PDB file of C-alpha atoms in Angstrom:
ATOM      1  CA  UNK A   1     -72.053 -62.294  37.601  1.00 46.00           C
ATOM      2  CA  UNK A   2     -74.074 -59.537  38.218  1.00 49.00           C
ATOM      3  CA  UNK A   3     -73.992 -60.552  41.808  1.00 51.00           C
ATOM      4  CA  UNK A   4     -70.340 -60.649  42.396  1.00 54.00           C
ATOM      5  CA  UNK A   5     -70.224 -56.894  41.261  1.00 52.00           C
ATOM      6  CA  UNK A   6     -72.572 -55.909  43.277  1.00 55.00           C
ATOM      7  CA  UNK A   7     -71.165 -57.966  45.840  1.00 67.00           C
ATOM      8  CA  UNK A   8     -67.829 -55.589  45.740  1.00 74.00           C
ATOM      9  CA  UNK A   9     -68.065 -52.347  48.201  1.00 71.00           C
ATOM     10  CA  UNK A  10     -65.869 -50.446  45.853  1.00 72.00           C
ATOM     11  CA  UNK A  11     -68.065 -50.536  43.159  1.00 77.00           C
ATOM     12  CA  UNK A  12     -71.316 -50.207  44.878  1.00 78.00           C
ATOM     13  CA  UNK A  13     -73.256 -46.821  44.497  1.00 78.00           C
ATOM     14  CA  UNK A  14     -74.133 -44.981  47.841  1.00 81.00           C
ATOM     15  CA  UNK A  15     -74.998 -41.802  47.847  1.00 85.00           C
ATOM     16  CA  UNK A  16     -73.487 -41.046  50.679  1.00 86.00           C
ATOM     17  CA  UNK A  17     -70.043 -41.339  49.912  1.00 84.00           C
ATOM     18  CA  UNK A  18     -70.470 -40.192  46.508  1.00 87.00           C
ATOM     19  CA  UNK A  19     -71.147 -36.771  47.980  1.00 93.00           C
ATOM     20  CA  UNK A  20     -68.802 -36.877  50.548  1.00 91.00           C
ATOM     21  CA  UNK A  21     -66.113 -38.154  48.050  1.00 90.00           C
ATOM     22  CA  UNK A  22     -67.289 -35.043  45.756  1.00 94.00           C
ATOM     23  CA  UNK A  23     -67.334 -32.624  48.724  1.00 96.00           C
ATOM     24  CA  UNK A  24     -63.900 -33.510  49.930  1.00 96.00           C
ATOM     25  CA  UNK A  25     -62.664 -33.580  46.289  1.00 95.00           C
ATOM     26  CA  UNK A  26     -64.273 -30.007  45.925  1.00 95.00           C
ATOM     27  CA  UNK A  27     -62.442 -28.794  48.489  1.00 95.00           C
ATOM     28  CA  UNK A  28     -59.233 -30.348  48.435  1.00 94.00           C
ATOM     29  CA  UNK A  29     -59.454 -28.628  44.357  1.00 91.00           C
ATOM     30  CA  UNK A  30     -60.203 -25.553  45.652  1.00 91.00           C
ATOM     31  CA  UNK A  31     -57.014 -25.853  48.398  1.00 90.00           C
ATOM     32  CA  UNK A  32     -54.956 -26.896  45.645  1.00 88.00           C
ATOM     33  CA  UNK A  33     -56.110 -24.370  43.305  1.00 85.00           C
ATOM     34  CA  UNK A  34     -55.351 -21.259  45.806  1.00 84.00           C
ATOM     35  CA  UNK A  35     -52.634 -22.692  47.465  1.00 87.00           C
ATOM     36  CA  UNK A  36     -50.763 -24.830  44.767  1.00 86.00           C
ATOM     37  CA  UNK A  37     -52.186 -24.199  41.538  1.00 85.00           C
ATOM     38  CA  UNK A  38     -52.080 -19.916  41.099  1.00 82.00           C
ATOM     39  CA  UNK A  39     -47.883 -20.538  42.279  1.00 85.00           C
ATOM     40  CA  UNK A  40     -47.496 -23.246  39.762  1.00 88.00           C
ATOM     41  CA  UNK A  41     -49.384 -21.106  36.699  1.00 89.00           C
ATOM     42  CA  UNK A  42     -47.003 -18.092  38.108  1.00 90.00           C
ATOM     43  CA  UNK A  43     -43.938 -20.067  38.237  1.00 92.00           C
ATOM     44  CA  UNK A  44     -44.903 -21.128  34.248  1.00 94.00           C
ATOM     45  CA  UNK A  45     -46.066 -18.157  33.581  1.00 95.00           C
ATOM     46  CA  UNK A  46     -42.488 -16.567  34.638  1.00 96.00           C
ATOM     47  CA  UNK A  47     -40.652 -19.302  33.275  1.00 96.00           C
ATOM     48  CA  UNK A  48     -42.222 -18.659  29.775  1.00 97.00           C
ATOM     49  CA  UNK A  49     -41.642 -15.058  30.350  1.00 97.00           C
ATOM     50  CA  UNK A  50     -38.260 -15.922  30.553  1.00 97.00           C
ATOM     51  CA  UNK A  51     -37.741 -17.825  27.634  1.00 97.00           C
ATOM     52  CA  UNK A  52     -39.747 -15.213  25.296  1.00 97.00           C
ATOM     53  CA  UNK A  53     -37.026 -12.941  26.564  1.00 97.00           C
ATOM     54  CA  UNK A  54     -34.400 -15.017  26.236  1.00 96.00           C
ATOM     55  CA  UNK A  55     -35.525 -15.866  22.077  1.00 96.00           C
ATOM     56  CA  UNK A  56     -35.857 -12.066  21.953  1.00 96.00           C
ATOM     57  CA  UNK A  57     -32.607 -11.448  23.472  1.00 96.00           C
ATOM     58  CA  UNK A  58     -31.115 -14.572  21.093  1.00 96.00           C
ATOM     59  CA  UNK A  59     -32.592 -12.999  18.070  1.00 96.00           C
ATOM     60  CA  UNK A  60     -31.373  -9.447  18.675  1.00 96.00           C
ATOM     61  CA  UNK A  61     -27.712 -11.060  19.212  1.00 96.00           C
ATOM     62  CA  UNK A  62     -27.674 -12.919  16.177  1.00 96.00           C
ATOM     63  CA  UNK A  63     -29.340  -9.529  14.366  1.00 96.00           C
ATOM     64  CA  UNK A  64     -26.478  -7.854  15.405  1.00 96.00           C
ATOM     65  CA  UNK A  65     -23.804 -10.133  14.912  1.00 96.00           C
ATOM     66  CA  UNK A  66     -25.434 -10.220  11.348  1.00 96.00           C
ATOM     67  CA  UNK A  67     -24.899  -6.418  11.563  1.00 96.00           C
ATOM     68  CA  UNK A  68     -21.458  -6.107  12.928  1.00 96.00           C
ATOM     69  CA  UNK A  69     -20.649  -9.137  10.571  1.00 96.00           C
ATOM     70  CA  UNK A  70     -21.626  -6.649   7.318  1.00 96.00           C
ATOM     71  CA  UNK A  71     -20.188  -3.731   8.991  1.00 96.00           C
ATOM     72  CA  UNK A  72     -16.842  -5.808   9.346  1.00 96.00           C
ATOM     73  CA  UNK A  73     -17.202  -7.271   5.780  1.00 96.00           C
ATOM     74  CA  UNK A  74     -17.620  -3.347   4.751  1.00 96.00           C
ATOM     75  CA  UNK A  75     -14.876  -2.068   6.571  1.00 96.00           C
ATOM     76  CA  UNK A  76     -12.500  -4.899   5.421  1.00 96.00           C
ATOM     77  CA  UNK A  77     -13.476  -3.735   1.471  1.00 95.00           C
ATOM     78  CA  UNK A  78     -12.959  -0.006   2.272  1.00 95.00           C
ATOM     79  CA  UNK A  79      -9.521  -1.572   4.106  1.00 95.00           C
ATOM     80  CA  UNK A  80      -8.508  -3.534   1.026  1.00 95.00           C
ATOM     81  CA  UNK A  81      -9.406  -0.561  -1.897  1.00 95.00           C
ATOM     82  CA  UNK A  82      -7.311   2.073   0.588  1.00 95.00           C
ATOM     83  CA  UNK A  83      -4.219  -0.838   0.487  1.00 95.00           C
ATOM     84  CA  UNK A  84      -4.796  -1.309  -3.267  1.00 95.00           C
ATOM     85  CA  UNK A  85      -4.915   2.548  -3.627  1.00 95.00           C
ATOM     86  CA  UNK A  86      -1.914   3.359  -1.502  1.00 96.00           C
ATOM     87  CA  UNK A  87      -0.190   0.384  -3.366  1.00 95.00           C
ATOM     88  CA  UNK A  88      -0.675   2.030  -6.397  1.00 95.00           C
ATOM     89  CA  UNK A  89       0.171   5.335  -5.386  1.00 95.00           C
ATOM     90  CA  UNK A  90       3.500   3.721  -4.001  1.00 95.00           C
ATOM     91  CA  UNK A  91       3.754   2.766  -6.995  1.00 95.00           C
ATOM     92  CA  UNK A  92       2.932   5.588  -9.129  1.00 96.00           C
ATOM     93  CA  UNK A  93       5.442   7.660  -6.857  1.00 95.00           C
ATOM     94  CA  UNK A  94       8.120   4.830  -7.213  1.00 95.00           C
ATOM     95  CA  UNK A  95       8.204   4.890 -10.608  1.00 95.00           C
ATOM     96  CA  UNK A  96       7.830   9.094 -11.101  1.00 95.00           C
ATOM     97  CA  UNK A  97      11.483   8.740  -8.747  1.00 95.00           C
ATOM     98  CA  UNK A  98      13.003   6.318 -10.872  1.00 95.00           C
ATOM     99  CA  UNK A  99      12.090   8.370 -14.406  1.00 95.00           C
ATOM    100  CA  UNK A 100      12.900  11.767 -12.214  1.00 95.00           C
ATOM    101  CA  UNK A 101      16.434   9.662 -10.947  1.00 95.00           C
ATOM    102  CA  UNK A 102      16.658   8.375 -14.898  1.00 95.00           C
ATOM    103  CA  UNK A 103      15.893  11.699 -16.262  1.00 95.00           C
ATOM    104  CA  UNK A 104      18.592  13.105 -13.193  1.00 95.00           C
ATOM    105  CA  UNK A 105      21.395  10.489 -14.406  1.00 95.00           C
ATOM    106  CA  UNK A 106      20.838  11.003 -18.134  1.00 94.00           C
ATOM    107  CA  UNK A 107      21.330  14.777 -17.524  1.00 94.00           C
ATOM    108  CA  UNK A 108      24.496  14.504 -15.395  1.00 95.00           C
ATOM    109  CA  UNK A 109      26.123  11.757 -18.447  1.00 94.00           C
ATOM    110  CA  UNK A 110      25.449  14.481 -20.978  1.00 95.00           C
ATOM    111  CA  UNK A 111      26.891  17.342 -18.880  1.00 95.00           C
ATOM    112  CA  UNK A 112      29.476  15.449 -18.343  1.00 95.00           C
ATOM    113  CA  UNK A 113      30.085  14.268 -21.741  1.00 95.00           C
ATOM    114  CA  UNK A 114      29.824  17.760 -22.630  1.00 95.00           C
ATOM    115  CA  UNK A 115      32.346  19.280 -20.238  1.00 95.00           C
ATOM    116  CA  UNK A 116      34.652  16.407 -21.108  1.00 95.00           C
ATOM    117  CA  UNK A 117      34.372  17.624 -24.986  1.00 94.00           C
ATOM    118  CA  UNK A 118      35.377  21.018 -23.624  1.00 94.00           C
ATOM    119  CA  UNK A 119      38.368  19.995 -21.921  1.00 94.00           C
ATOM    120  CA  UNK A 120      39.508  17.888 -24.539  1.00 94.00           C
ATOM    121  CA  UNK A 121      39.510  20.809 -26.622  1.00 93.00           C
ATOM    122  CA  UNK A 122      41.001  23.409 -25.373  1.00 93.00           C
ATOM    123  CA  UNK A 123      43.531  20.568 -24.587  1.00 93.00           C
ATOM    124  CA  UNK A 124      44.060  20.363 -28.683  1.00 91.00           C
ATOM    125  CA  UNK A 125      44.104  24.012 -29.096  1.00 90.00           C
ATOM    126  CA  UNK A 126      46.772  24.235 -26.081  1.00 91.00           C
ATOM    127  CA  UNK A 127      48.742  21.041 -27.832  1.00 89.00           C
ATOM    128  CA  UNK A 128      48.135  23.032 -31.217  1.00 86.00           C
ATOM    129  CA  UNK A 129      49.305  26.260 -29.467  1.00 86.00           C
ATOM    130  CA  UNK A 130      52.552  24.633 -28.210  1.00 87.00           C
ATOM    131  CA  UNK A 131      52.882  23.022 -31.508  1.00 85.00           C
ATOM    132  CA  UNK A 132      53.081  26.057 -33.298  1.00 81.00           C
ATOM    133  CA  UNK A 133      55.045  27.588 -31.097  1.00 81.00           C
ATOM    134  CA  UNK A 134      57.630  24.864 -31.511  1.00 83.00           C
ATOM    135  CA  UNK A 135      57.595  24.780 -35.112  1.00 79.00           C
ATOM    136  CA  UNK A 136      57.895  28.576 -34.883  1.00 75.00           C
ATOM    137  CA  UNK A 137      61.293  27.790 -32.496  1.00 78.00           C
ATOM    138  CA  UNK A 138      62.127  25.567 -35.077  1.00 79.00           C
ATOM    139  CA  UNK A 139      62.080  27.415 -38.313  1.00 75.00           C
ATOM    140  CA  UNK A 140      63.641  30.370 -36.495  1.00 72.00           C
ATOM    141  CA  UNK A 141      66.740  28.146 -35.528  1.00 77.00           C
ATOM    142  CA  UNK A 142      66.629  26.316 -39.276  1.00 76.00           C
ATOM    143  CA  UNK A 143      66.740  29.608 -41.034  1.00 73.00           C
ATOM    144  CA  UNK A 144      69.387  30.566 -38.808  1.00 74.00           C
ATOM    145  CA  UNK A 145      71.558  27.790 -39.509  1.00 75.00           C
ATOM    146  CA  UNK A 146      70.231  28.018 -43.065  1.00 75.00           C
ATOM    147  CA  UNK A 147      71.509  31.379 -44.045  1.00 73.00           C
ATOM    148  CA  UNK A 148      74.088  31.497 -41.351  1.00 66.00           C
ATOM    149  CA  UNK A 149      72.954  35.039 -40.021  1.00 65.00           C
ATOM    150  CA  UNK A 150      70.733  36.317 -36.879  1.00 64.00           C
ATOM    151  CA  UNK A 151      67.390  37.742 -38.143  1.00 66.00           C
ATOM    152  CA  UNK A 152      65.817  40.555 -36.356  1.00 71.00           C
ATOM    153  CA  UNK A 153      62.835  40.750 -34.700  1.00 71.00           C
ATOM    154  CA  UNK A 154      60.510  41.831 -37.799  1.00 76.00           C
ATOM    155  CA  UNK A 155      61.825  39.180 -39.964  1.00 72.00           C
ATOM    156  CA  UNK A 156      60.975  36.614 -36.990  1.00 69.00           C
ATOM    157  CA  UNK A 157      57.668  37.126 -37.061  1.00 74.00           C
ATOM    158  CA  UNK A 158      57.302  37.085 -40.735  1.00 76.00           C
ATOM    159  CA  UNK A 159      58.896  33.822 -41.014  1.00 71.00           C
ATOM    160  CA  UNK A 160      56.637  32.515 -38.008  1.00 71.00           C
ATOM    161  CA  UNK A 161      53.655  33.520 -39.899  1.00 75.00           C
ATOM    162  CA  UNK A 162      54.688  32.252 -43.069  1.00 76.00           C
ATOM    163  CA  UNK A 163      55.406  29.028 -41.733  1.00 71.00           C
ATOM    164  CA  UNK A 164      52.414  28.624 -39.676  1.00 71.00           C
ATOM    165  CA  UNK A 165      50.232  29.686 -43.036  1.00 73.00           C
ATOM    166  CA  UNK A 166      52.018  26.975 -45.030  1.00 73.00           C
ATOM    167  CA  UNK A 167      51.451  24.112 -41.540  1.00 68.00           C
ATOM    168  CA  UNK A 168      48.135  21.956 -42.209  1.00 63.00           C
ATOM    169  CA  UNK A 169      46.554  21.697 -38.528  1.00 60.00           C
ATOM    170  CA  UNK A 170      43.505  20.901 -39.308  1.00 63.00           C
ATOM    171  CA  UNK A 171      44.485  17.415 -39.947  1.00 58.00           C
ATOM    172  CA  UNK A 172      45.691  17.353 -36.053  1.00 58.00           C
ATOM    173  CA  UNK A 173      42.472  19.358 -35.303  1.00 58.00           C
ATOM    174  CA  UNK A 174      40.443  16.677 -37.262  1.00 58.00           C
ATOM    175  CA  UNK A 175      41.875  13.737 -35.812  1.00 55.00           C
ATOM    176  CA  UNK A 176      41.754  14.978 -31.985  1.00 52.00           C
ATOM    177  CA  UNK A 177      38.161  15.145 -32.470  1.00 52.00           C
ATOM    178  CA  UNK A 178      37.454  11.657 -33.682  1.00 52.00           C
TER     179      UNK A 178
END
């Protein structure tokens, strides 16, 4: 078996072509290595360059999304406490108009109230006025007929007077009120 190995060129040892195989592979490696090897190691060496910067580039993004994310979630607290506070300062100044427009309407009813009082009397004490006045008229044109003679002016005005005195108004004054 031995034989048919040996019997093989491709497998037998000369020394010859075991140098000139190693001489040829020597310098085709050293070919290779300056003319195809140092553009290749550049080419990955730039290529890794590359993606390092690119990670970098991807981790300062997402740093700063991370950033502008908590400087949006910031600004949309400060946003919601200003609407809350502006809400309740709407409302504060909502309801400060409505007491002030209470207050406003509650004063107005009781001036009103009050100047209707006033009218309604010094209407009585006008009614009363003309009252006694006509009961005055009255008496002077009863006595007349009563004793059949004209009185004078002086006796007039005492007989007014008395009458008046005697008159209860106070029940008319009492009831206007009510």
């Amino acid at each position: 078996m031995t034989s048919i190995l040996a019997a093989n060129p491709l497998i037998q040892v000369t020394p010859g072509l075991m140098i000139w195989t190693i001489l040829c592979f020597g310098v085709t490696f050293y070919v290779l290595k300056r003319l195809a090897f140092a553009p290749i190691q550049e080419m990955i060496d730039e290529r890794r360059k590359r993606i390092r910067e690119a990670l970098d580039e991807a981790d300062n993004a997402r740093a700063e999304a991370r950033q502008m994310l908590e400087e949006h979630r910031a600004m949309m607290a400060e946003a919601r406490g200003k609407a809350e506070e502006i809400l309740t300062h709407a409302r504060q100044v909502a309801e400060a108009q409505k007491k002030r427009m209470r207050d406003e309407l509650e004063a107005d009813r009781k001036r009103r109230i009050e100047e209707t009082t006033r009218q309604i009397e010094a209407e009585t004490q006008r009614a009363l006025e003309l009252i006694r006045a006509e009961v005055a008229e009255l008496t002077v044109i009863a006595t007349q007929k009563v004793t059949g003679k004209v009185l004078d002016q002086a006796d007039h005005k005492r007989l007014i007077e008395d009458a008046v005195r005697e008159l209860d108004f106070s029940v008319l004054e009492g009831s206007s009120r009510n």
